[in-house]
mmCIF file of C-alpha atoms in Angstrom:
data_model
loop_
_atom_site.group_PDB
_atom_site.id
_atom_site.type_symbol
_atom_site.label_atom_id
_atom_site.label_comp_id
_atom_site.label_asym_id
_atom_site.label_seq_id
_atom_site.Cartn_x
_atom_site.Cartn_y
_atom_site.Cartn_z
ATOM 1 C CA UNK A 166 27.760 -83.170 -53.707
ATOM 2 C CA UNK A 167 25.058 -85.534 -54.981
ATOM 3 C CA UNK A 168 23.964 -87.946 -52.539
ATOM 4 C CA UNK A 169 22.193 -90.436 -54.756
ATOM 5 C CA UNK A 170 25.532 -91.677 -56.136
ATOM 6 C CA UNK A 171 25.975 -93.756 -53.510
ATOM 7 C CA UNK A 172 23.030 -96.042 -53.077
ATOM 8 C CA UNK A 173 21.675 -95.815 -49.608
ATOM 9 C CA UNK A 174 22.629 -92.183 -48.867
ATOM 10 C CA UNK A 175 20.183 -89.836 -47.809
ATOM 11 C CA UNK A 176 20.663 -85.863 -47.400
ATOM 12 C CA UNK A 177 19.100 -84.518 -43.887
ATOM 13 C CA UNK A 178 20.005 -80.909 -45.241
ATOM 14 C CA UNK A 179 23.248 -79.372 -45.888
ATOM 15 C CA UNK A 180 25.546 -80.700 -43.025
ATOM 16 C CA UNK A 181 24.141 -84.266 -42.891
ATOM 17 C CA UNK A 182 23.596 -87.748 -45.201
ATOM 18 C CA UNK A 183 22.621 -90.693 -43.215
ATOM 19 C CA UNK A 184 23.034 -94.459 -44.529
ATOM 20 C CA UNK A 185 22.868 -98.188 -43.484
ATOM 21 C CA UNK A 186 26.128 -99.970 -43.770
ATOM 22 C CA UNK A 187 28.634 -98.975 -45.563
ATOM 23 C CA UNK A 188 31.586 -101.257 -47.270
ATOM 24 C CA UNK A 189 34.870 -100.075 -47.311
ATOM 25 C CA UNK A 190 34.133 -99.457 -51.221
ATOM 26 C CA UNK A 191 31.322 -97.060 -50.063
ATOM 27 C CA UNK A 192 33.810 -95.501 -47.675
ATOM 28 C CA UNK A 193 36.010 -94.420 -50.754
ATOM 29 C CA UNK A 194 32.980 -93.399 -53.078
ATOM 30 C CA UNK A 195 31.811 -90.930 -49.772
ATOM 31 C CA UNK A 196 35.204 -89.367 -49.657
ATOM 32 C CA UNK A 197 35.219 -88.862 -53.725
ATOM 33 C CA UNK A 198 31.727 -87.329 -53.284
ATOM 34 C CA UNK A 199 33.240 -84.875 -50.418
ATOM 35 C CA UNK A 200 32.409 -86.145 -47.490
ATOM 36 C CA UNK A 201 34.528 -84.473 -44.730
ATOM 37 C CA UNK A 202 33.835 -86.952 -41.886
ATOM 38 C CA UNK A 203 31.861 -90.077 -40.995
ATOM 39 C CA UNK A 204 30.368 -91.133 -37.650
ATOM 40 C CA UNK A 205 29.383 -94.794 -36.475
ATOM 41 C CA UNK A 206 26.760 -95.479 -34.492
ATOM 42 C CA UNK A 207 27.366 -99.073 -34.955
ATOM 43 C CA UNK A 208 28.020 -101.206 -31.718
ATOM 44 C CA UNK A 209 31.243 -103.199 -31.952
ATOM 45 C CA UNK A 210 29.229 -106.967 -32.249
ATOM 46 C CA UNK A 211 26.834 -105.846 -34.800
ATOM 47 C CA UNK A 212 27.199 -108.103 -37.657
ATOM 48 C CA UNK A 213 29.102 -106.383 -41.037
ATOM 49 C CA UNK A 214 30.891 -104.196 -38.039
ATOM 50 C CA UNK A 215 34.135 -102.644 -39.444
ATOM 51 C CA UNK A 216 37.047 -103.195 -37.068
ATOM 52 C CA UNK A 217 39.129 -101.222 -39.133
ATOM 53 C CA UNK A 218 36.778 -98.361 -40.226
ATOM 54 C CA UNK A 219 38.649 -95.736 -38.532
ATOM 55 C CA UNK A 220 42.005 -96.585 -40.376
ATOM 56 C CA UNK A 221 40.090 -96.558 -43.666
ATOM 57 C CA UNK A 222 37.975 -93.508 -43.090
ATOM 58 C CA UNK A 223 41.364 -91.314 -42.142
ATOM 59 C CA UNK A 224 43.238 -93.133 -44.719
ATOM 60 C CA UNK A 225 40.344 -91.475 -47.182
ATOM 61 C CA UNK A 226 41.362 -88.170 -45.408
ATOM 62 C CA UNK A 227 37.994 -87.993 -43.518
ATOM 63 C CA UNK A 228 37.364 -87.387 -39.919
ATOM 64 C CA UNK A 229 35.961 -90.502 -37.879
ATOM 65 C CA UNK A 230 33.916 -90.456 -35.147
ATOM 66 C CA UNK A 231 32.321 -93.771 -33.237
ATOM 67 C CA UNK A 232 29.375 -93.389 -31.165
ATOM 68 C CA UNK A 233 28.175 -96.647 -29.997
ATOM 69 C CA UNK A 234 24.602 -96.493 -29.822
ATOM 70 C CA UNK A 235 22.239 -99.600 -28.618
ATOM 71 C CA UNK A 236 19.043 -99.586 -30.462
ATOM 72 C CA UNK A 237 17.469 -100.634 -26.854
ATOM 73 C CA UNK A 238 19.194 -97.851 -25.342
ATOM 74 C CA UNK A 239 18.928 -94.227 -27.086
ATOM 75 C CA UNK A 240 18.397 -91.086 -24.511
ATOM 76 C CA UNK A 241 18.772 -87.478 -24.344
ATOM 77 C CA UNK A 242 22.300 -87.859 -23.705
ATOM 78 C CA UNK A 243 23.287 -90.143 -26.659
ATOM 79 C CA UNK A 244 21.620 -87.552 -29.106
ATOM 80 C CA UNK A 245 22.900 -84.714 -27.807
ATOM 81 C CA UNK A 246 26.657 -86.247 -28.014
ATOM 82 C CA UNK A 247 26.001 -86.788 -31.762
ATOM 83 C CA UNK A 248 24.819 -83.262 -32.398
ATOM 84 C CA UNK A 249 27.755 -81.901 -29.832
ATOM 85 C CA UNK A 250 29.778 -84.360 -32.919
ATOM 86 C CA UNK A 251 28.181 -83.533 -35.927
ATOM 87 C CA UNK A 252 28.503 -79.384 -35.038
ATOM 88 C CA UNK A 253 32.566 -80.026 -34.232
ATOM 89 C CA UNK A 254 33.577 -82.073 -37.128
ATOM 90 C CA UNK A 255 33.974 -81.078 -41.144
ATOM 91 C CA UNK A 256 30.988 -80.749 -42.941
ATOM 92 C CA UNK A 257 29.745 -82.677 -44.816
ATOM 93 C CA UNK A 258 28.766 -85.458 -42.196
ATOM 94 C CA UNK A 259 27.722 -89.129 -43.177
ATOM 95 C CA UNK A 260 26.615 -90.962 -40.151
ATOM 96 C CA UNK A 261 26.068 -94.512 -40.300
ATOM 97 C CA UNK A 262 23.965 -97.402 -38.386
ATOM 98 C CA UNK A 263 23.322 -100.757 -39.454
ATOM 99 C CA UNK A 264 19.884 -99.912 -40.933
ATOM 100 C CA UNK A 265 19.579 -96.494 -41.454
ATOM 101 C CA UNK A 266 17.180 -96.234 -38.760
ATOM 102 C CA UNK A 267 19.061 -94.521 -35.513
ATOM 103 C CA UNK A 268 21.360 -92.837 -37.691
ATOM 104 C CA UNK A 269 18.383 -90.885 -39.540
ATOM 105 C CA UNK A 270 16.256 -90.542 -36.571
ATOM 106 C CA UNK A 271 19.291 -88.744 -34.800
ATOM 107 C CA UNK A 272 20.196 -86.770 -37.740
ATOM 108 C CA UNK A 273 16.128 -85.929 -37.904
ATOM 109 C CA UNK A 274 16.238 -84.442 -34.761
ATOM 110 C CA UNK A 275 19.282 -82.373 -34.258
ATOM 111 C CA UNK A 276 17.843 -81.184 -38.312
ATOM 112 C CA UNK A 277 14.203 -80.542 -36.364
ATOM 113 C CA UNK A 278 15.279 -78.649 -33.176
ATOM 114 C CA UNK A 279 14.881 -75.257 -35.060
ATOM 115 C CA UNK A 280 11.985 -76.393 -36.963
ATOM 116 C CA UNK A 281 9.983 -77.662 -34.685
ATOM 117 C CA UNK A 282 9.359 -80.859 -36.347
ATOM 118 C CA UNK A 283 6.388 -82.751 -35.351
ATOM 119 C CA UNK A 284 5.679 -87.074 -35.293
ATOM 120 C CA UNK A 285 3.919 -86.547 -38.619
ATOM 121 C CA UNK A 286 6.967 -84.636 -40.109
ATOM 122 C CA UNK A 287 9.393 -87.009 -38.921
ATOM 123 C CA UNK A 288 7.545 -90.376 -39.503
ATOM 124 C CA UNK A 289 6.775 -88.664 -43.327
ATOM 125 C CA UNK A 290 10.405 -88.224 -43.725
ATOM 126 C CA UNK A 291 11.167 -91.553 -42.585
ATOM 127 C CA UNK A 292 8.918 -93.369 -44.549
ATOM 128 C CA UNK A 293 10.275 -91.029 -47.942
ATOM 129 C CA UNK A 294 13.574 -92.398 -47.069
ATOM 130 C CA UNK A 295 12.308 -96.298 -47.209
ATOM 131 C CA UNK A 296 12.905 -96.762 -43.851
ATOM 132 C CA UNK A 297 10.916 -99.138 -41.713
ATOM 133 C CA UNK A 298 10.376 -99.852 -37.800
ATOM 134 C CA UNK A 299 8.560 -102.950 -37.919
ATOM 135 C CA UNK A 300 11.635 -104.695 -36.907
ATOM 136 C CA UNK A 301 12.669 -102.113 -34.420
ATOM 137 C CA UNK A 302 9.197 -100.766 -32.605
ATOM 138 C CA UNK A 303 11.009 -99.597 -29.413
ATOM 139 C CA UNK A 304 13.279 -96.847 -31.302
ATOM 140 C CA UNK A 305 10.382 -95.849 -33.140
ATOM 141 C CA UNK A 306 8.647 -95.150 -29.599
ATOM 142 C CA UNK A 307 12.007 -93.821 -28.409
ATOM 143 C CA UNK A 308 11.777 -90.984 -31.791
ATOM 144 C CA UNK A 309 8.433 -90.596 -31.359
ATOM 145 C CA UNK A 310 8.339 -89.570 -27.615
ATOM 146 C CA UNK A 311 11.630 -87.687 -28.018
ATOM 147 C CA UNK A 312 9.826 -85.120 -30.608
ATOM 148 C CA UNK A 313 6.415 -85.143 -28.282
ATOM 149 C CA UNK A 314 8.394 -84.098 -25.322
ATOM 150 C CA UNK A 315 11.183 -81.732 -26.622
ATOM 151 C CA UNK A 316 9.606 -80.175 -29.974
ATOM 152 C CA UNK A 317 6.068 -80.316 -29.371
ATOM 153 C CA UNK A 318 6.390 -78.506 -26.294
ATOM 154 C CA UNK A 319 8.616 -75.747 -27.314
ATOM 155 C CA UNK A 320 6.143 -74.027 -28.698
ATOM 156 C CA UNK A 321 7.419 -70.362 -29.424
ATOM 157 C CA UNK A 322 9.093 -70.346 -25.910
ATOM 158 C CA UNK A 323 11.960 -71.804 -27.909
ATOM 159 C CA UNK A 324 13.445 -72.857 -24.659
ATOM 160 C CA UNK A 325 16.774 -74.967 -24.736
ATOM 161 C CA UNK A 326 15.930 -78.580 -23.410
ATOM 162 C CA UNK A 327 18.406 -81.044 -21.922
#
């Protein structure tokens, strides 16, 4: 699969691509480059929200799964439901947000649990991908202290946290 056919897409590693919003056009051009399944993270009033994604992702023979997830409002939980998600469903994954931002900051950290990413790794990838917090500073914080308390700490205890 090549990711940079699709404008927007960008590989995690081998389960996971991450984008912004995706048309219904995009939708089709994901399922012709072999995507297996597609999760939302898109809250229901977002603006360019797809009502009907879920008929057009299965009709593409894809998995869909929708995880609402409020920018003001990421935790523990929310991530770990994505990974619990993302390890159940046909790989390749493309998870989707509005921006880009939550979905590759999710998809950053279930990647980083092994690794041990640190704030310098993630905000480097982040910044590689053209993605930008200005607009949203809180789920920057919300990233940032995520990684400081779960990845920093692990040290080579490599304790499971939650």
């Amino acid at each position: 699969m090549n990711e940079t056919q699709l404008v927007g897409i960008h590989r995690i590693d081998a389960d996971v691509s991450v984008a912004g919003e995706l048309s219904p056009e995009q939708l089709q051009q994901a399922s012709q480059q072999g995507f297996k399944s597609v999760i939302n993270l898109r809250m229901p009033k977002e603006k360019g929200f797809l009502p009907d994604e879920p008929q057009i992702v299965e009709s593409l023979g894809m998995q869909y799964v929708h995880v609402p997830v409020n920018p003001s409002s990421l935790s523990g939980e929310i991530i770990a439901q994505v990974c619990e998600h993302v390890d159940q469903l046909p790989k390749p994954v493309l998870m989707h947000c509005s921006l880009g931002l939550r979905s590759a900051g999710i998809a950053l950290l279930r990647s980083g649990i092994e690794q041990g990413m640190t704030v310098e790794e993630f905000l480097h990838r982040t910044t590689a991908m053209g993605l930008d917090f200005k607009s949203r500073p809180g789920v920057k914080r919300f990233f940032v202290d995520y990684i400081t308390q779960n990845f920093e700490q692990l040290g080579a205890s490599n304790d499971e946290h939650e």
